[in-house]
XYZ file of C-alpha atoms in Angstrom:
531
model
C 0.000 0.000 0.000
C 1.214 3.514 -0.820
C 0.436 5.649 2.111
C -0.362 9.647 2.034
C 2.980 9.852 3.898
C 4.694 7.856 0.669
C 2.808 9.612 -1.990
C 4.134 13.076 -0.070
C 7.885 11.587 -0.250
C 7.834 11.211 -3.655
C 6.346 15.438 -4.128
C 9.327 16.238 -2.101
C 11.535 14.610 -4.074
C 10.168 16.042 -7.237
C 10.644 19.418 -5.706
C 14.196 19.049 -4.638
C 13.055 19.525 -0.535
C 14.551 16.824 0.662
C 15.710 18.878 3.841
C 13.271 18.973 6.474
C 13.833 21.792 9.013
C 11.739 21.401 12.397
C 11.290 21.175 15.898
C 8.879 18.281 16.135
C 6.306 17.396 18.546
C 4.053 14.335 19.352
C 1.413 15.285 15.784
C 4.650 14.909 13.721
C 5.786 11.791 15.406
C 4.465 9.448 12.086
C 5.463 11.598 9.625
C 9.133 12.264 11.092
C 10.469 8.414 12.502
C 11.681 6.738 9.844
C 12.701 9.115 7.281
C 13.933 7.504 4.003
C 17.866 7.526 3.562
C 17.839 10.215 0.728
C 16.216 12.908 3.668
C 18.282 15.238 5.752
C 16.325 16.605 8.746
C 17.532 19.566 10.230
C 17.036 20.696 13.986
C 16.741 23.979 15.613
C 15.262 24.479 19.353
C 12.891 27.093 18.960
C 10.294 27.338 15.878
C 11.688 30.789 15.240
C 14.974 29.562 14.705
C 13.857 26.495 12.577
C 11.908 29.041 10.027
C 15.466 31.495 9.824
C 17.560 28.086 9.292
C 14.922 27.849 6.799
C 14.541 31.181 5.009
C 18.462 31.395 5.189
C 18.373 28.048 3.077
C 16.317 28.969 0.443
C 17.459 32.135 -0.317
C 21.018 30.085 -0.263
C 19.621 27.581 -2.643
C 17.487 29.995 -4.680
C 14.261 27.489 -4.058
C 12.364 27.069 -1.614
C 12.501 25.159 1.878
C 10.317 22.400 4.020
C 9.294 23.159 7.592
C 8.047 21.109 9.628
C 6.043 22.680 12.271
C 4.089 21.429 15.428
C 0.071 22.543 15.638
C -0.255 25.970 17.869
C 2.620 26.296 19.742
C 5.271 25.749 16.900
C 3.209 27.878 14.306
C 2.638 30.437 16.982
C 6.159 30.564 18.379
C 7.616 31.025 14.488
C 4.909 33.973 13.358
C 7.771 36.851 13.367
C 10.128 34.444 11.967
C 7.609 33.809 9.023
C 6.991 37.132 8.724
C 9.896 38.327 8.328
C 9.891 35.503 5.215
C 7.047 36.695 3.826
C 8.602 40.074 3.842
C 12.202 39.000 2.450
C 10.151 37.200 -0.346
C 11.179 34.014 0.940
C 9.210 30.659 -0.707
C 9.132 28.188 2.195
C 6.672 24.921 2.260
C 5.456 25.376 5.455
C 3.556 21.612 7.113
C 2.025 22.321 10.210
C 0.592 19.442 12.133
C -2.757 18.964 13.853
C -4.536 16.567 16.400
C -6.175 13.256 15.014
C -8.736 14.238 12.195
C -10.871 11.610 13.815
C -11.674 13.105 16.462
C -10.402 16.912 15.946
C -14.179 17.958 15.714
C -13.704 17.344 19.862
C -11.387 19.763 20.399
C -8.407 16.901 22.110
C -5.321 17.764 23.635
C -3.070 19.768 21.496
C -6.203 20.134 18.542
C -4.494 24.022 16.810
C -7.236 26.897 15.878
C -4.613 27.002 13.001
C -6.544 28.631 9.934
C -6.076 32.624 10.241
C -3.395 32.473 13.111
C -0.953 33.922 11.213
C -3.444 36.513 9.269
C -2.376 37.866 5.692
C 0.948 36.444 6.167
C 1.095 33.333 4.691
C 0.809 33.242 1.071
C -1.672 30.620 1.086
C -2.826 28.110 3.671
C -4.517 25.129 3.078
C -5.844 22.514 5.601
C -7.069 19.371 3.259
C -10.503 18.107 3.269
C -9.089 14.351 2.727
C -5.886 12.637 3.770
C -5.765 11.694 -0.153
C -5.583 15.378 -0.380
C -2.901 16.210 1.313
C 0.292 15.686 -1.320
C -1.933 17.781 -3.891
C -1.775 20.286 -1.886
C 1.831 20.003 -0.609
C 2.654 20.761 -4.443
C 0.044 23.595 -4.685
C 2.039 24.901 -1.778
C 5.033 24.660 -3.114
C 3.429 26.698 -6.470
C 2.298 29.062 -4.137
C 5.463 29.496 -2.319
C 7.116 30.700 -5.720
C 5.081 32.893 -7.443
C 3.632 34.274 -4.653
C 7.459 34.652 -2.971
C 6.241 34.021 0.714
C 5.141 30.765 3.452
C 2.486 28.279 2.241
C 1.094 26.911 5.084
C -0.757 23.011 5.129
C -2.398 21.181 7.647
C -1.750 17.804 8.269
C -3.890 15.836 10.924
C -1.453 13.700 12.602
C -3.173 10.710 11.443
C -3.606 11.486 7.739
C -0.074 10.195 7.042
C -0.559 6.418 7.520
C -3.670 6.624 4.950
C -3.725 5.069 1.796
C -2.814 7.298 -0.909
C -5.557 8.094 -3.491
C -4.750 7.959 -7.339
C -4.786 12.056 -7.985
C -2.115 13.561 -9.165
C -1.105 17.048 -7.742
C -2.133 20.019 -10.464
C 0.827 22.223 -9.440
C 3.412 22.599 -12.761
C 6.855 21.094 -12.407
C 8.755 24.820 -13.219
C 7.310 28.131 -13.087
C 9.072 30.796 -15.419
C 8.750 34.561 -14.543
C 7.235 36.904 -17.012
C 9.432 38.713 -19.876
C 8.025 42.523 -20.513
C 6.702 42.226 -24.042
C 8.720 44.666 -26.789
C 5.939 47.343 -26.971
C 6.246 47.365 -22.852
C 10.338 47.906 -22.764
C 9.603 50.413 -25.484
C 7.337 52.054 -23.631
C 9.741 52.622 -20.587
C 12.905 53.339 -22.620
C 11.011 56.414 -24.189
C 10.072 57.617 -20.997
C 14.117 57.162 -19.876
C 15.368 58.524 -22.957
C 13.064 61.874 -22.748
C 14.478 62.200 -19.436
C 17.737 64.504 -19.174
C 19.096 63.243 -15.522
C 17.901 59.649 -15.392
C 18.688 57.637 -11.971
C 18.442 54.172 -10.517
C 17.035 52.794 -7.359
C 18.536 49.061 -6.717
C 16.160 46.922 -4.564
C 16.476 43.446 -2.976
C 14.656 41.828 -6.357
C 17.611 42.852 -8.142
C 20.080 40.266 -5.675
C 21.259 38.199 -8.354
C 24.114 37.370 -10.556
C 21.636 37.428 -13.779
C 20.475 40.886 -11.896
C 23.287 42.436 -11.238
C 24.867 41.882 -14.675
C 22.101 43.862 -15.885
C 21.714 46.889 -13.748
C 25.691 47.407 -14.183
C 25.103 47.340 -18.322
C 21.716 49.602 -17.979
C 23.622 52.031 -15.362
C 26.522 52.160 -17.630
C 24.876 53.099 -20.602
C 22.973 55.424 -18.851
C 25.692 56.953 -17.118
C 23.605 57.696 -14.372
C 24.293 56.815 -10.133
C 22.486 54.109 -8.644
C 21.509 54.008 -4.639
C 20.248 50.774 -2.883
C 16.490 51.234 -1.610
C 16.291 52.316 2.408
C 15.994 49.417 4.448
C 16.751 47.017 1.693
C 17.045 43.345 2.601
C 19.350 42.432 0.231
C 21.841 44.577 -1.979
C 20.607 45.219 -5.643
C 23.818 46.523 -7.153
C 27.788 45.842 -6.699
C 28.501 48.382 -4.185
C 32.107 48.864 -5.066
C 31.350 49.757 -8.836
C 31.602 53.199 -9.570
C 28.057 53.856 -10.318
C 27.448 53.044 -6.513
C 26.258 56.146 -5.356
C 25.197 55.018 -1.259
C 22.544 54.039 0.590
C 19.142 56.176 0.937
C 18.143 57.459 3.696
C 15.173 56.223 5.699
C 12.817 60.096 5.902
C 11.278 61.724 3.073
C 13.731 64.812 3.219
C 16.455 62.716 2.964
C 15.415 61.068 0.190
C 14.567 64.322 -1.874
C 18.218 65.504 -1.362
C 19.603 62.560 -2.610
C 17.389 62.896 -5.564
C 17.501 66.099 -6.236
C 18.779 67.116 -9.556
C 17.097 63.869 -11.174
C 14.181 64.018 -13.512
C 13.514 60.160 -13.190
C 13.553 57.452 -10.981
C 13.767 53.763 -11.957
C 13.342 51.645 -9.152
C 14.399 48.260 -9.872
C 13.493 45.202 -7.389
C 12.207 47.377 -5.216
C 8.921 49.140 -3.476
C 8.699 53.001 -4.024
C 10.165 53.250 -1.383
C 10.681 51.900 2.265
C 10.123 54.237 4.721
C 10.544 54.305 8.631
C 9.934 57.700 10.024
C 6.775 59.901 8.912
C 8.183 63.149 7.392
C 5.838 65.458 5.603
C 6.322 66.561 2.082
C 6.708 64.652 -1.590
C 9.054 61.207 -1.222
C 10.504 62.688 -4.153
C 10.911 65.790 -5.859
C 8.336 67.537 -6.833
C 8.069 66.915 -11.038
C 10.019 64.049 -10.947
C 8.687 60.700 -13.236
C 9.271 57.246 -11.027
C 8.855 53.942 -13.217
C 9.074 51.119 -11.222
C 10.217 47.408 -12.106
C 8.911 44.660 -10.140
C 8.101 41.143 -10.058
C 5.943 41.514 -7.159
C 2.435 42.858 -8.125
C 1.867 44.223 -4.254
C 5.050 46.257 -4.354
C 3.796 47.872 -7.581
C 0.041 48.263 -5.919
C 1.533 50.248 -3.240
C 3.941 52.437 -4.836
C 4.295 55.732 -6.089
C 5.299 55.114 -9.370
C 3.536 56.742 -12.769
C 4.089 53.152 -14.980
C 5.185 50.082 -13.057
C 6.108 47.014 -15.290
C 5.284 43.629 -13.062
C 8.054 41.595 -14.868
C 11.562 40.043 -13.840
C 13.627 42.541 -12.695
C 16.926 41.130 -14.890
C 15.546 39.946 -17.943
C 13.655 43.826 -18.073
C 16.595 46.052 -17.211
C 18.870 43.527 -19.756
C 16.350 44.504 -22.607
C 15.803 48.132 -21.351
C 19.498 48.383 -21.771
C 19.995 47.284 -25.270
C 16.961 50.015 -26.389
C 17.948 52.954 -24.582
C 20.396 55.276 -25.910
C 23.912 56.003 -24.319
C 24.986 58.443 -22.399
C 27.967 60.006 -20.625
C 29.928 57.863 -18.259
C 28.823 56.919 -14.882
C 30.139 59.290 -12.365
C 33.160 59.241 -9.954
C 32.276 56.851 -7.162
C 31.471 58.346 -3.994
C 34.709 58.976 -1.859
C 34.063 56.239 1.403
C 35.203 57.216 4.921
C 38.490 57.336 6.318
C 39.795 54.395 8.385
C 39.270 54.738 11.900
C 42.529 55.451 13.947
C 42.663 52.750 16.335
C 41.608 53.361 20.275
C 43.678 54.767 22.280
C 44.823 52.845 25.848
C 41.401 52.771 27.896
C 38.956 53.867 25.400
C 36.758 51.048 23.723
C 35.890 49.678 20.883
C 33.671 51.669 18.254
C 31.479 49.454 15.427
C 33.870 51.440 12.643
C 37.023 49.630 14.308
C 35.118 45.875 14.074
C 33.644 47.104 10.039
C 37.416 48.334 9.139
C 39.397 45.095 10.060
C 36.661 43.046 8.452
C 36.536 45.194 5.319
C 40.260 44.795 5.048
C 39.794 41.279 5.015
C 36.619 39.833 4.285
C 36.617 38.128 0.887
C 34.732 39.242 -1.909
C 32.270 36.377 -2.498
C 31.278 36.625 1.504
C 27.345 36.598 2.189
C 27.222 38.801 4.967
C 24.228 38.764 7.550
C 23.481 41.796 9.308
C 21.201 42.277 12.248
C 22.941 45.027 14.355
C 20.118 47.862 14.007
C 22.764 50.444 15.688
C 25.464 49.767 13.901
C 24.129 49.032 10.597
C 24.812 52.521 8.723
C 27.941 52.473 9.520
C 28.249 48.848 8.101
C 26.950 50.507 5.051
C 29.391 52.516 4.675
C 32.845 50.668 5.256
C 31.785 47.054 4.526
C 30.715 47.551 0.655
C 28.721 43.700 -0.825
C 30.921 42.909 -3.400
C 29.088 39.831 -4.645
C 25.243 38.788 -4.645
C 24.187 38.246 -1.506
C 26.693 40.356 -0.085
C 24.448 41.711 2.336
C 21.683 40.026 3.504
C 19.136 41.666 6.560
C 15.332 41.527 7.258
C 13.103 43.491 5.522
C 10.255 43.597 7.922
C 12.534 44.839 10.545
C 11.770 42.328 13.425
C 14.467 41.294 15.245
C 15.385 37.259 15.278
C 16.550 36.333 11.647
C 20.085 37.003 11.457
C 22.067 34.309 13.891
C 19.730 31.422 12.197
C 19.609 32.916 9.084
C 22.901 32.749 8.666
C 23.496 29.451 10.035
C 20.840 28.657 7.213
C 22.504 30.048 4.423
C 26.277 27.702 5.449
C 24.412 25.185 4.793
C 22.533 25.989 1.228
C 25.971 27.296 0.179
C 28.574 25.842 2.210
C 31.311 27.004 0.205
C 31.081 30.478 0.529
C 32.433 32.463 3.846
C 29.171 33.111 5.799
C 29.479 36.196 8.727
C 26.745 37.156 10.271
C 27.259 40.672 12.011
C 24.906 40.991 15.137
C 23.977 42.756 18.227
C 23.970 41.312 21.405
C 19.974 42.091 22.330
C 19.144 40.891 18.500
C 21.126 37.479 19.088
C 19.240 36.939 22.282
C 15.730 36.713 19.864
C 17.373 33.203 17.903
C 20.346 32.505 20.079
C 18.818 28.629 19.639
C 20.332 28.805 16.376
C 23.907 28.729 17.753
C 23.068 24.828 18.565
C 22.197 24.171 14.966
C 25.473 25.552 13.906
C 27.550 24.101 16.909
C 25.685 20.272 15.948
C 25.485 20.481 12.146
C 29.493 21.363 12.161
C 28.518 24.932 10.251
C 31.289 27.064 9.309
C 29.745 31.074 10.313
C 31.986 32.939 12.170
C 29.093 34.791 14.349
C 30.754 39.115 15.119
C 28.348 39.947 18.226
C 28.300 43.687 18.792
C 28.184 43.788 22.397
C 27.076 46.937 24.053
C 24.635 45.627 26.843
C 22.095 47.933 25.798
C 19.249 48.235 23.278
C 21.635 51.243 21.637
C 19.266 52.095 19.117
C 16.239 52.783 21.120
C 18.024 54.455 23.821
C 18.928 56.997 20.787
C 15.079 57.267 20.253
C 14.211 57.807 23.549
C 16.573 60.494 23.929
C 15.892 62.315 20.395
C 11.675 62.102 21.678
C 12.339 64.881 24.334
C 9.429 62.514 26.178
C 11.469 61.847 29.331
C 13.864 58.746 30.068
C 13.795 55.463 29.053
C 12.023 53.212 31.562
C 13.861 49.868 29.946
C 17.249 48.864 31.625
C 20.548 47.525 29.894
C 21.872 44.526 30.047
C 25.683 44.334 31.051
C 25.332 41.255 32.606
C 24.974 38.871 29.616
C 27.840 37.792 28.386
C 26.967 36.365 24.732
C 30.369 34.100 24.576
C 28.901 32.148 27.770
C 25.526 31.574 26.407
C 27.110 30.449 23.135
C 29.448 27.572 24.961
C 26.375 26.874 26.946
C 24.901 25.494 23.659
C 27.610 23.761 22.352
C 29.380 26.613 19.689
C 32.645 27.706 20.716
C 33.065 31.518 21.271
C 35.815 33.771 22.763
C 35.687 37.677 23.759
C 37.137 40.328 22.350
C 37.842 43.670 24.027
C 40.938 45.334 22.471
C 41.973 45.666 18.985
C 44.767 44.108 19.055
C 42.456 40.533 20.384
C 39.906 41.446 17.659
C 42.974 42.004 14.809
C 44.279 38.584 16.017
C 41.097 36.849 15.790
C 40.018 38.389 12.471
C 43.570 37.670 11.288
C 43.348 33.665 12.420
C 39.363 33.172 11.090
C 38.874 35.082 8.017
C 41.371 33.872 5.632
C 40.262 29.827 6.009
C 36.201 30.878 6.572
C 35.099 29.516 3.248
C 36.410 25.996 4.293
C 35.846 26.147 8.050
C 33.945 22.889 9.724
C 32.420 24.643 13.115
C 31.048 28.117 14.240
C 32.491 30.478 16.073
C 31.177 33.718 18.294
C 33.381 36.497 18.339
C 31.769 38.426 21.955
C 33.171 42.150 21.087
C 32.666 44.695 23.423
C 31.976 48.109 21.937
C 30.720 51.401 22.588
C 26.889 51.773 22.594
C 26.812 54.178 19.648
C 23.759 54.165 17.726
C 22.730 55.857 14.479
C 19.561 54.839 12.665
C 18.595 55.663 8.745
């Protein structure tokens, strides 16, 4: 007899998600013992870190991932965690478990309220009339995951795996393309550039791809106009050491006029129009200005600002925008970066600049770099350029949690690239479980914890509100390096710069090939900047 749990083996294998990433409980028990010897299952202890092993994963892989979660508690505990995957764009197959369908209508022990718990953020969610039903929609979920670019969410009555599989086929296609603008669109935009006498170029997270970059460096070239990387951007859209690299924008409304000024267009490329975190009154851009937008994410074009908005594949349009438009003056002069900074002197600590120098100095091109250091992370903008695609990787919704396991994640979908995730220590304390993935799987990040024993960044906030002090405390006492070793991953702290030159000097140049983690604990000044 071929059994639902069977017929559901054999989808996974179709789809290449032979990885199962959980933290299981008793409703997963029959689907989990026993898995065939062509499965890798993958453990995290928390459901927020399972979903960041996850996301990290796919957006390794470039496909998406299989979770395994357990009814209420597990989908409950990972909601920021998928989230923040919806937000990133991140497909994940997402099997949630439920109490005995045979007596679920009785509300048992452990029986999930699962449909809505998550709201709008799952892309789809599905909880199958039939047990027969169930690897149908396992590959609808998987269809959903991709073009939708977010968590598909099925149910799965614990007893619906032992079943005997029916003879249905799942409807979900095999490969999904993404659309190609049509001629009379690209000609459409490329008048609209061409009639425009100061053309420039907003790089998003959509745009994080070898096939995308290629492109936006031949359209920016032959439009020899600057291109910034969208505020807040999860991912970076555009080599940030090519000339054309013009910075980052800034988070407010005013700040993003200035930067703009002078420009008669915007294309923004991968991209919404645009992220914003602080309400500031005015235009977001100039007043006059045109802003076309290139997307392959209809919401991001529903919600934008933009006066034509192609829904299409960011590479494949800006590749065939570039061979219609005409050519123009060189790019611009890069922008000039900051100066080193002159290390501390005897007694004085550790600033975020001294940790971004040394690693610029030494960090290899091809690194994916994971940042989730909300204080620190302009100035990691601007002395630790991504050289490569997926050179910087962050969270677009802004919740903390996603870096440590994310990171871990990615090691494994690409284990032979150098993996550093750059954290604080309150926003490691949200998926410190992850360091026992990394510690048990043998996974090669080297883990650079900002330690400041503070939340820096909304200390800064509190001050700036002229409301009166902060009633939240910091948070000296944790030492970081201890937790890690507590959970298996080895760790040392760093307090000079001669220790963190050292460590830097021993890690970095072997990272690609290393075989186990490692948490660098560096204490720094609480400085904070946000924008």
């Amino acid at each position: 007899m071929t059994t639902v749990r069977d017929a559901v083996f054999g989808v996974l294998r179709r789809y290449a998600m032979t990885t199962i990433f959980a933290n299981p409980g008793s409703t997963e028990i029959s689907f989990l013992t026993g898995l065939p010897d062509d499965f890798e299952f993958r453990l995290a202890l928390h459901e927020g870190s399972v979903v960041g092993l996850a996301t990290g994963w796919a957006m390794g892989r470039g496909r998406p991932a299989f979770v395994n979660l357990h009814t209420t508690a597990g989908l409950a505990n990972a909601a920021g965690a998928l989230a923040t995957a919806r937000t990133n764009r991140m497909p994940l197959v997402v099997v949630v478990g439920q109490q005995d369908r045979r007596h679920v209508a009785h509300e048992p022990f452990l029986t999930g309220r699962l449909e809505g718990l998550l709201g709008d953020y799952p892309v789809w969610t599905n909880h199958p009339v039939r047990a027969q039903d169930v690897p149908a929609a396992i590959a609808r979920a998987h269809h959903e995951a991709v073009t939708a670019a977010g968590p598909a969410i099925v149910v799965v009555p614990m007893d619906d795996w032992e079943q005997e599989a029916g003879p249905e086929r799942g409807a979900a296609p095999l490969e999904i393309r993404r659309a190609t603008p049509s001629p009379d669109e690209i000609e459409e935009v490329a008048g609209l550039v061409d009639r425009a006498s100061s053309p420039v170029i907003v790089a998003g997270a959509g745009a994080d791809s070898e096939a995308g970059w290629a492109a936006l460096v031949e359209l920016a070239e032959r439009l020899g106009a600057p291109v910034w990387q969208e505020p807040f951007g999860a991912r970076a859209g555009f080599p940030q050491d090519h000339p054309a690299f013009a910075g980052h924008l800034p988070a407010g409304r005013s700040g993003v006029r200035a930067a703009l000024a002078g420009h008669d267009l915007v294309l923004v490329v991968g991209a919404p129009v645009l992220r914003q975190y602080p309400w500031e009154p005015g235009d977001l851009v100039p007043v006059g200005t045109t802003v076309l937008q290139v997307t392959q994410h209809a919401d991001e074009a529903h919600g934008s600002i933009a006066d034509v908005a192609l829904i299409a594949d960011p590479a494949s349009s800006c590749r065939l925008l570039a061979g219609r438009v005409r050519p123009r003056q060189a790019v611009p002069a890069r922008r000039s970066g900051p100066e080193p900074a002159a290390p501390p002197e005897p007694g004085q600590p550790l600033r975020p600049a001294h940790v971004f120098d040394l690693l610029a100095a030494q960090l290899p091109p091809e690194t994916v770099l994971v940042e989730e250091s909300p204080s620190s992370r302009p100035e990691l903008h601007r002395r630790v350029p991504a050289r490569a695609p997926l050179g910087f990787v962050s969270a677009a919704a802004g919740g903390l949690g996603f870096g440590l396991p994310a990171a871990v994640g990615l090691k494994l979908g690409l284990p032979r690239r150098p993996v550093v995730a750059v954290l604080g220590d309150g926003s490691s304390l949200y998926g410190i479980q992850g360091l026992w993935s990394a510690a048990h799987y043998d996974v090669g990040v080297l883990f650079v914890v900002m330690a400041n024993g503070a939340y820096a960044i909304m200390d800064r906030l509190a001050e700036n509100s002229g409301l009166g002090k902060a009633p939240w405390p910091g948070f000296t006492e944790v030492r970081l390096s201890q937790v890690a070793e507590g959970l298996g991953c080895p760790a040392r702290r760093v307090s000079t710069h001669d220790e963190l030159r050292a460590a830097l000097d021993e890690v970095l140049p072997s990272l690609a090939s290393r075989s186990g983690p490692l948490v660098l604990d560096i204490d720094v000044a609480a400085d904070a900047t946000y924008g």
